[in-house]
Amino acid sequence: MDMTLLAETMECRNGNCPTAWLTEQGTVMVQGYVVDARLVRVPRDLIERAARELEMQEIPVTTVVPAPRASEVRASGEWFMVAGTPTPLQCPDGERAHEVPAHAVWAAANESTREAAV
């Protein structure tokens, strides 16, 4: 599967850190820290930067193919919790990658920005 880097953790030194990629299907692959069987968490700025990159690349977030399972990207303090389709992407211990629709990343980042402005 071809993927394009959208955003990676700023302080990452070894390459095994939360990251977001755009897939060739128009979904977003999010690698994060395992919370439970359904969730991974990533730093808030990763999702916000991935959303900005989607906008800069003019990805049509309302018309992309959705990930096959129910997905959700929601803010939780300094983190975003990401629930999506687990992927076979090889990740270091304690991390996993989930695939989510691009519009879920964009919507979560925009909602987070609105909450911060209030």
Coordinates of N, CA, C and O in Angstrom, one line a residue:
M1 N 0.9 -1.2 0.0 CA 0.0 0.0 0.0 C 0.9 1.2 0.0 O 1.8 1.4 0.8
D2 N 0.6 2.1 -0.9 CA 1.4 3.4 -1.0 C 0.8 4.4 0.0 O -0.5 4.5 0.1
M3 N 1.7 5.1 0.8 CA 1.2 6.0 1.7 C 2.1 7.3 1.6 O 3.3 7.2 1.4
T4 N 1.5 8.4 1.9 CA 2.2 9.7 1.9 C 2.2 10.3 3.4 O 1.1 10.3 4.0
L5 N 3.3 10.6 3.9 CA 3.4 11.2 5.2 C 2.6 12.5 5.3 O 2.8 13.4 4.5
L6 N 1.7 12.5 6.3 CA 1.0 13.8 6.6 C 1.6 14.5 7.8 O 1.8 15.7 7.8
A7 N 1.9 13.8 8.9 CA 2.5 14.4 10.1 C 3.2 13.3 10.9 O 2.7 12.2 11.0
E8 N 4.2 13.7 11.6 CA 4.9 12.8 12.6 C 5.1 13.5 13.9 O 5.1 14.8 13.9
T9 N 5.4 12.8 14.9 CA 5.6 13.4 16.2 C 6.9 14.3 16.2 O 7.9 13.8 15.7
M10 N 6.8 15.5 16.6 CA 7.9 16.4 16.5 C 9.2 16.0 17.3 O 10.2 16.1 16.7
E11 N 9.0 15.4 18.4 CA 10.2 15.0 19.2 C 10.7 13.6 19.0 O 11.4 13.0 19.7
C12 N 10.2 13.0 17.9 CA 10.6 11.6 17.6 C 12.0 11.5 17.2 O 12.5 12.3 16.4
R13 N 12.8 10.6 17.8 CA 14.2 10.4 17.5 C 14.5 9.1 16.8 O 15.5 9.0 16.2
N14 N 13.7 8.1 17.0 CA 14.0 6.8 16.4 C 13.1 6.3 15.3 O 13.2 5.2 14.8
G15 N 12.1 7.2 14.9 CA 11.2 6.8 13.8 C 10.0 5.9 14.3 O 9.2 5.6 13.5
N16 N 10.0 5.5 15.5 CA 8.9 4.6 16.0 C 8.0 5.5 16.9 O 8.0 5.3 18.1
C17 N 7.3 6.4 16.3 CA 6.5 7.3 17.1 C 5.2 7.5 16.4 O 5.0 7.2 15.2
P18 N 4.2 8.1 17.1 CA 2.9 8.4 16.5 C 3.1 9.2 15.2 O 3.9 10.1 15.1
T19 N 2.4 8.7 14.1 CA 2.5 9.3 12.8 C 1.2 9.1 12.1 O 0.4 8.3 12.4
A20 N 1.0 10.0 11.1 CA -0.2 9.9 10.3 C 0.2 9.9 8.8 O 1.0 10.8 8.4
W21 N -0.4 9.0 8.0 CA -0.2 8.9 6.6 C -1.5 9.0 5.8 O -2.5 8.4 6.3
L22 N -1.4 9.5 4.6 CA -2.6 9.4 3.7 C -2.4 8.2 2.8 O -1.3 8.0 2.3
T23 N -3.4 7.3 2.8 CA -3.3 6.1 2.0 C -3.7 6.4 0.5 O -4.4 7.4 0.3
E24 N -3.4 5.5 -0.4 CA -3.8 5.6 -1.8 C -5.3 5.5 -1.9 O -5.9 6.0 -2.9
Q25 N -6.0 5.0 -0.9 CA -7.5 4.9 -1.0 C -8.1 6.2 -0.4 O -9.3 6.4 -0.4
G26 N -7.3 7.2 0.1 CA -7.9 8.4 0.6 C -8.2 8.4 2.0 O -8.9 9.2 2.5
T27 N -7.8 7.3 2.7 CA -8.0 7.2 4.2 C -6.8 7.7 4.9 O -5.7 7.9 4.2
V28 N -6.8 7.8 6.2 CA -5.6 8.2 7.0 C -5.3 7.0 7.9 O -6.1 6.5 8.6
M29 N -4.0 6.7 7.8 CA -3.4 5.6 8.7 C -2.8 6.4 9.9 O -1.9 7.2 9.7
V30 N -3.3 6.1 11.1 CA -2.7 6.8 12.3 C -2.1 5.7 13.2 O -2.7 4.8 13.7
Q31 N -0.8 5.9 13.4 CA 0.0 5.1 14.3 C 0.1 5.8 15.7 O 0.4 6.9 15.7
G32 N -0.3 5.1 16.7 CA -0.3 5.7 18.1 C -0.1 4.7 19.1 O 0.2 3.5 18.9
Y33 N -0.1 5.1 20.4 CA 0.1 4.3 21.6 C -1.2 3.5 21.9 O -2.3 4.1 21.9
V34 N -1.1 2.2 22.1 CA -2.2 1.4 22.4 C -2.9 1.8 23.7 O -2.2 1.9 24.8
V35 N -4.2 2.1 23.7 CA -5.0 2.3 24.9 C -5.7 1.0 25.3 O -5.6 0.6 26.5
D36 N -6.4 0.4 24.4 CA -7.0 -0.8 24.6 C -7.2 -1.5 23.2 O -6.7 -1.0 22.2
A37 N -8.0 -2.5 23.1 CA -8.2 -3.3 21.9 C -8.8 -2.4 20.7 O -8.6 -2.7 19.6
R38 N -9.5 -1.4 21.1 CA -10.1 -0.5 20.1 C -9.5 0.8 19.9 O -9.8 1.5 18.9
L39 N -8.7 1.3 20.8 CA -8.2 2.7 20.7 C -6.7 2.8 20.7 O -6.0 2.0 21.4
V40 N -6.2 3.8 20.0 CA -4.8 4.3 20.2 C -4.9 5.8 20.5 O -5.9 6.4 20.2
R41 N -3.8 6.3 21.1 CA -3.8 7.7 21.4 C -2.6 8.4 20.7 O -1.5 7.7 20.6
V42 N -2.8 9.6 20.3 CA -1.7 10.3 19.6 C -1.7 11.8 20.2 O -2.8 12.3 20.6
P43 N -0.6 12.4 20.2 CA -0.6 13.8 20.6 C -1.5 14.7 19.8 O -1.7 14.5 18.6
R44 N -2.1 15.7 20.5 CA -3.1 16.5 19.8 C -2.5 17.2 18.6 O -3.2 17.3 17.6
D45 N -1.3 17.7 18.6 CA -0.8 18.4 17.5 C -0.6 17.5 16.3 O -0.6 18.0 15.1
L46 N -0.4 16.2 16.4 CA -0.3 15.3 15.3 C -1.5 15.3 14.4 O -1.5 15.5 13.2
I47 N -2.7 15.2 15.0 CA -4.0 15.2 14.3 C -4.2 16.6 13.7 O -4.6 16.7 12.5
E48 N -3.9 17.7 14.4 CA -4.1 19.0 13.9 C -3.2 19.3 12.7 O -3.6 19.9 11.7
R49 N -1.9 18.8 12.7 CA -1.0 19.0 11.6 C -1.4 18.1 10.4 O -1.3 18.6 9.3
A50 N -1.9 16.9 10.7 CA -2.4 16.1 9.6 C -3.6 16.7 8.9 O -3.7 16.7 7.7
A51 N -4.5 17.3 9.7 CA -5.7 17.9 9.1 C -5.2 19.1 8.2 O -5.7 19.3 7.1
R52 N -4.3 19.9 8.7 CA -3.8 21.0 7.9 C -3.1 20.6 6.6 O -3.3 21.2 5.5
E53 N -2.4 19.5 6.7 CA -1.7 18.9 5.5 C -2.8 18.4 4.5 O -2.6 18.6 3.3
L54 N -3.9 17.8 5.0 CA -4.9 17.4 4.1 C -5.5 18.6 3.4 O -5.8 18.5 2.2
E55 N -5.7 19.7 4.1 CA -6.2 20.9 3.4 C -5.2 21.5 2.4 O -5.6 21.9 1.3
M56 N -3.9 21.5 2.8 CA -2.9 22.1 1.9 C -2.7 21.2 0.6 O -2.5 21.8 -0.4
Q57 N -2.9 19.9 0.8 CA -2.8 19.0 -0.4 C -4.2 19.0 -1.2 O -4.3 18.3 -2.2
E58 N -5.2 19.8 -0.6 CA -6.5 19.8 -1.3 C -7.1 18.5 -1.4 O -7.7 18.1 -2.4
I59 N -7.0 17.6 -0.4 CA -7.6 16.3 -0.4 C -9.1 16.5 -0.1 O -9.5 17.2 0.8
P60 N -10.0 16.0 -1.0 CA -11.4 16.2 -0.8 C -12.0 15.4 0.3 O -12.5 14.3 0.1
V61 N -11.9 15.9 1.5 CA -12.2 15.1 2.7 C -13.6 14.7 2.8 O -14.0 13.7 3.6
T62 N -14.5 15.3 2.1 CA -15.9 14.9 2.1 C -16.3 13.8 1.1 O -17.3 13.2 1.2
T63 N -15.4 13.4 0.2 CA -15.7 12.5 -0.8 C -14.8 11.3 -0.8 O -14.9 10.5 -1.7
V64 N -13.9 11.1 0.2 CA -13.0 10.0 0.1 C -13.7 8.7 0.6 O -14.7 8.7 1.2
V65 N -13.1 7.6 0.3 CA -13.6 6.3 0.7 C -13.4 6.1 2.2 O -12.3 6.3 2.7
P66 N -14.5 5.8 2.9 CA -14.4 5.7 4.4 C -13.7 4.4 4.7 O -13.6 3.4 3.9
A67 N -13.1 4.3 5.9 CA -12.5 3.1 6.4 C -13.6 2.1 6.6 O -14.7 2.5 6.9
P68 N -13.3 0.8 6.5 CA -14.3 -0.2 6.5 C -15.1 -0.4 7.9 O -16.2 -0.8 7.9
R69 N -14.5 0.0 9.0 CA -15.2 -0.1 10.3 C -15.6 1.2 10.9 O -15.0 2.2 10.5
A70 N -16.4 1.2 11.8 CA -16.8 2.5 12.5 C -15.5 3.1 13.1 O -14.6 2.4 13.6
S71 N -15.4 4.4 12.9 CA -14.2 5.0 13.4 C -14.5 6.3 14.1 O -15.6 6.9 13.9
E72 N -13.6 6.8 14.9 CA -13.8 8.0 15.6 C -12.5 8.6 16.0 O -11.5 7.9 16.3
V73 N -12.4 9.9 15.9 CA -11.2 10.6 16.3 C -11.7 11.7 17.2 O -12.5 12.6 16.8
R74 N -11.3 11.7 18.5 CA -11.8 12.7 19.4 C -10.8 13.2 20.4 O -9.8 12.4 20.7
A75 N -10.9 14.4 20.8 CA -9.9 15.0 21.7 C -10.1 14.5 23.1 O -11.3 14.3 23.5
S76 N -9.0 14.4 23.8 CA -9.1 14.0 25.2 C -7.8 14.7 25.9 O -6.8 14.1 25.9
G77 N -8.0 15.9 26.4 CA -6.9 16.6 26.9 C -5.8 16.9 25.9 O -6.2 17.5 24.8
E78 N -4.6 16.6 26.1 CA -3.5 16.8 25.2 C -3.4 15.7 24.1 O -2.4 15.7 23.4
W79 N -4.3 14.8 24.1 CA -4.3 13.7 23.2 C -5.5 13.6 22.3 O -6.5 14.2 22.6
F80 N -5.4 12.9 21.2 CA -6.6 12.5 20.5 C -6.7 11.0 20.6 O -5.7 10.3 20.5
M81 N -7.9 10.5 20.8 CA -8.1 9.0 20.8 C -8.6 8.6 19.5 O -9.5 9.3 18.9
V82 N -8.1 7.6 18.9 CA -8.4 7.2 17.5 C -8.9 5.8 17.5 O -8.2 4.9 18.0
A83 N -10.1 5.6 17.1 CA -10.7 4.2 16.9 C -11.0 4.1 15.5 O -11.6 4.9 14.8
G84 N -10.5 3.0 14.9 CA -10.7 2.7 13.5 C -10.4 1.3 13.2 O -10.3 0.4 14.1
T85 N -10.1 1.0 11.9 CA -9.8 -0.3 11.5 C -8.4 -0.6 11.8 O -7.5 0.0 11.3
P86 N -8.1 -1.6 12.8 CA -6.7 -1.9 13.0 C -6.0 -2.5 11.7 O -6.7 -3.1 10.9
T87 N -4.8 -2.1 11.5 CA -4.1 -2.5 10.3 C -2.9 -3.5 10.6 O -2.5 -3.6 11.7
P88 N -2.4 -4.1 9.6 CA -1.3 -5.0 9.8 C 0.0 -4.3 9.7 O 1.1 -5.0 9.8
L89 N 0.0 -3.0 9.7 CA 1.3 -2.2 9.7 C 2.2 -2.6 10.9 O 1.7 -2.7 12.0
Q90 N 3.4 -2.9 10.6 CA 4.3 -3.3 11.7 C 4.7 -2.1 12.5 O 5.2 -1.1 12.0
C91 N 4.4 -2.2 13.8 CA 4.6 -1.1 14.8 C 5.4 -1.6 15.9 O 5.4 -2.8 16.2
P92 N 6.2 -0.7 16.6 CA 6.9 -1.2 17.8 C 6.0 -1.6 18.9 O 4.8 -1.3 18.9
D93 N 6.5 -2.3 19.9 CA 5.7 -2.7 21.1 C 5.0 -1.5 21.7 O 5.6 -0.5 21.8
G94 N 3.7 -1.7 22.0 CA 3.0 -0.7 22.6 C 2.3 0.3 21.7 O 1.7 1.3 22.1
E95 N 2.5 0.1 20.4 CA 1.9 1.0 19.4 C 1.2 0.1 18.4 O 1.4 -1.1 18.2
R96 N 0.2 0.7 17.7 CA -0.6 0.1 16.7 C -1.1 1.1 15.7 O -1.2 2.3 16.1
A97 N -1.4 0.8 14.5 CA -2.0 1.7 13.5 C -3.4 1.4 13.2 O -3.8 0.2 13.1
H98 N -4.2 2.5 13.1 CA -5.6 2.4 12.8 C -5.9 3.2 11.5 O -5.3 4.3 11.4
E99 N -6.8 2.7 10.7 CA -7.2 3.4 9.5 C -8.5 4.1 9.7 O -9.5 3.5 10.2
V100 N -8.6 5.4 9.4 CA -9.8 6.2 9.6 C -10.1 7.0 8.3 O -9.2 7.3 7.6
P101 N -11.3 7.4 8.1 CA -11.6 8.3 7.0 C -10.9 9.7 7.2 O -10.8 10.2 8.3
A102 N -10.5 10.3 6.1 CA -9.8 11.6 6.2 C -10.7 12.6 6.8 O -10.3 13.5 7.5
H103 N -12.0 12.5 6.5 CA -12.9 13.5 7.0 C -13.0 13.4 8.6 O -13.3 14.4 9.2
A104 N -12.8 12.3 9.2 CA -12.8 12.1 10.6 C -11.6 12.9 11.2 O -11.8 13.6 12.3
V105 N -10.5 12.9 10.6 CA -9.3 13.6 11.1 C -9.6 15.1 10.9 O -9.3 15.9 11.9
W106 N -10.0 15.5 9.8 CA -10.3 16.9 9.5 C -11.4 17.5 10.5 O -11.2 18.5 11.1
A107 N -12.5 16.7 10.7 CA -13.5 17.2 11.6 C -13.1 17.3 13.0 O -13.4 18.2 13.7
A108 N -12.3 16.3 13.5 CA -11.8 16.3 14.9 C -10.9 17.5 15.1 O -11.0 18.1 16.1
A109 N -10.0 17.7 14.2 CA -9.1 18.9 14.3 C -9.8 20.2 14.3 O -9.5 21.1 15.1
N110 N -10.8 20.3 13.5 CA -11.6 21.6 13.5 C -12.4 21.8 14.7 O -12.6 22.9 15.2
E111 N -13.0 20.7 15.2 CA -13.8 20.7 16.5 C -12.8 21.1 17.6 O -13.2 21.9 18.5
S112 N -11.7 20.5 17.7 CA -10.7 20.8 18.7 C -10.3 22.3 18.7 O -10.2 23.0 19.7
T113 N -10.1 22.8 17.5 CA -9.7 24.3 17.3 C -10.9 25.2 17.8 O -10.6 26.1 18.5
R114 N -12.1 24.8 17.5 CA -13.3 25.6 18.0 C -13.4 25.6 19.5 O -13.6 26.6 20.2
E115 N -13.1 24.4 20.1 CA -13.2 24.3 21.6 C -12.1 25.1 22.2 O -12.3 25.7 23.3
A116 N -10.9 25.1 21.7 CA -9.8 25.9 22.2 C -10.1 27.4 22.1 O -9.6 28.2 23.0
A117 N -10.8 27.8 21.1 CA -11.1 29.3 21.0 C -12.2 29.8 21.9 O -12.3 31.0 22.2
V118 N -13.0 28.9 22.5 CA -14.0 29.3 23.4 C -13.5 29.7 24.8 O -12.6 29.3 25.3

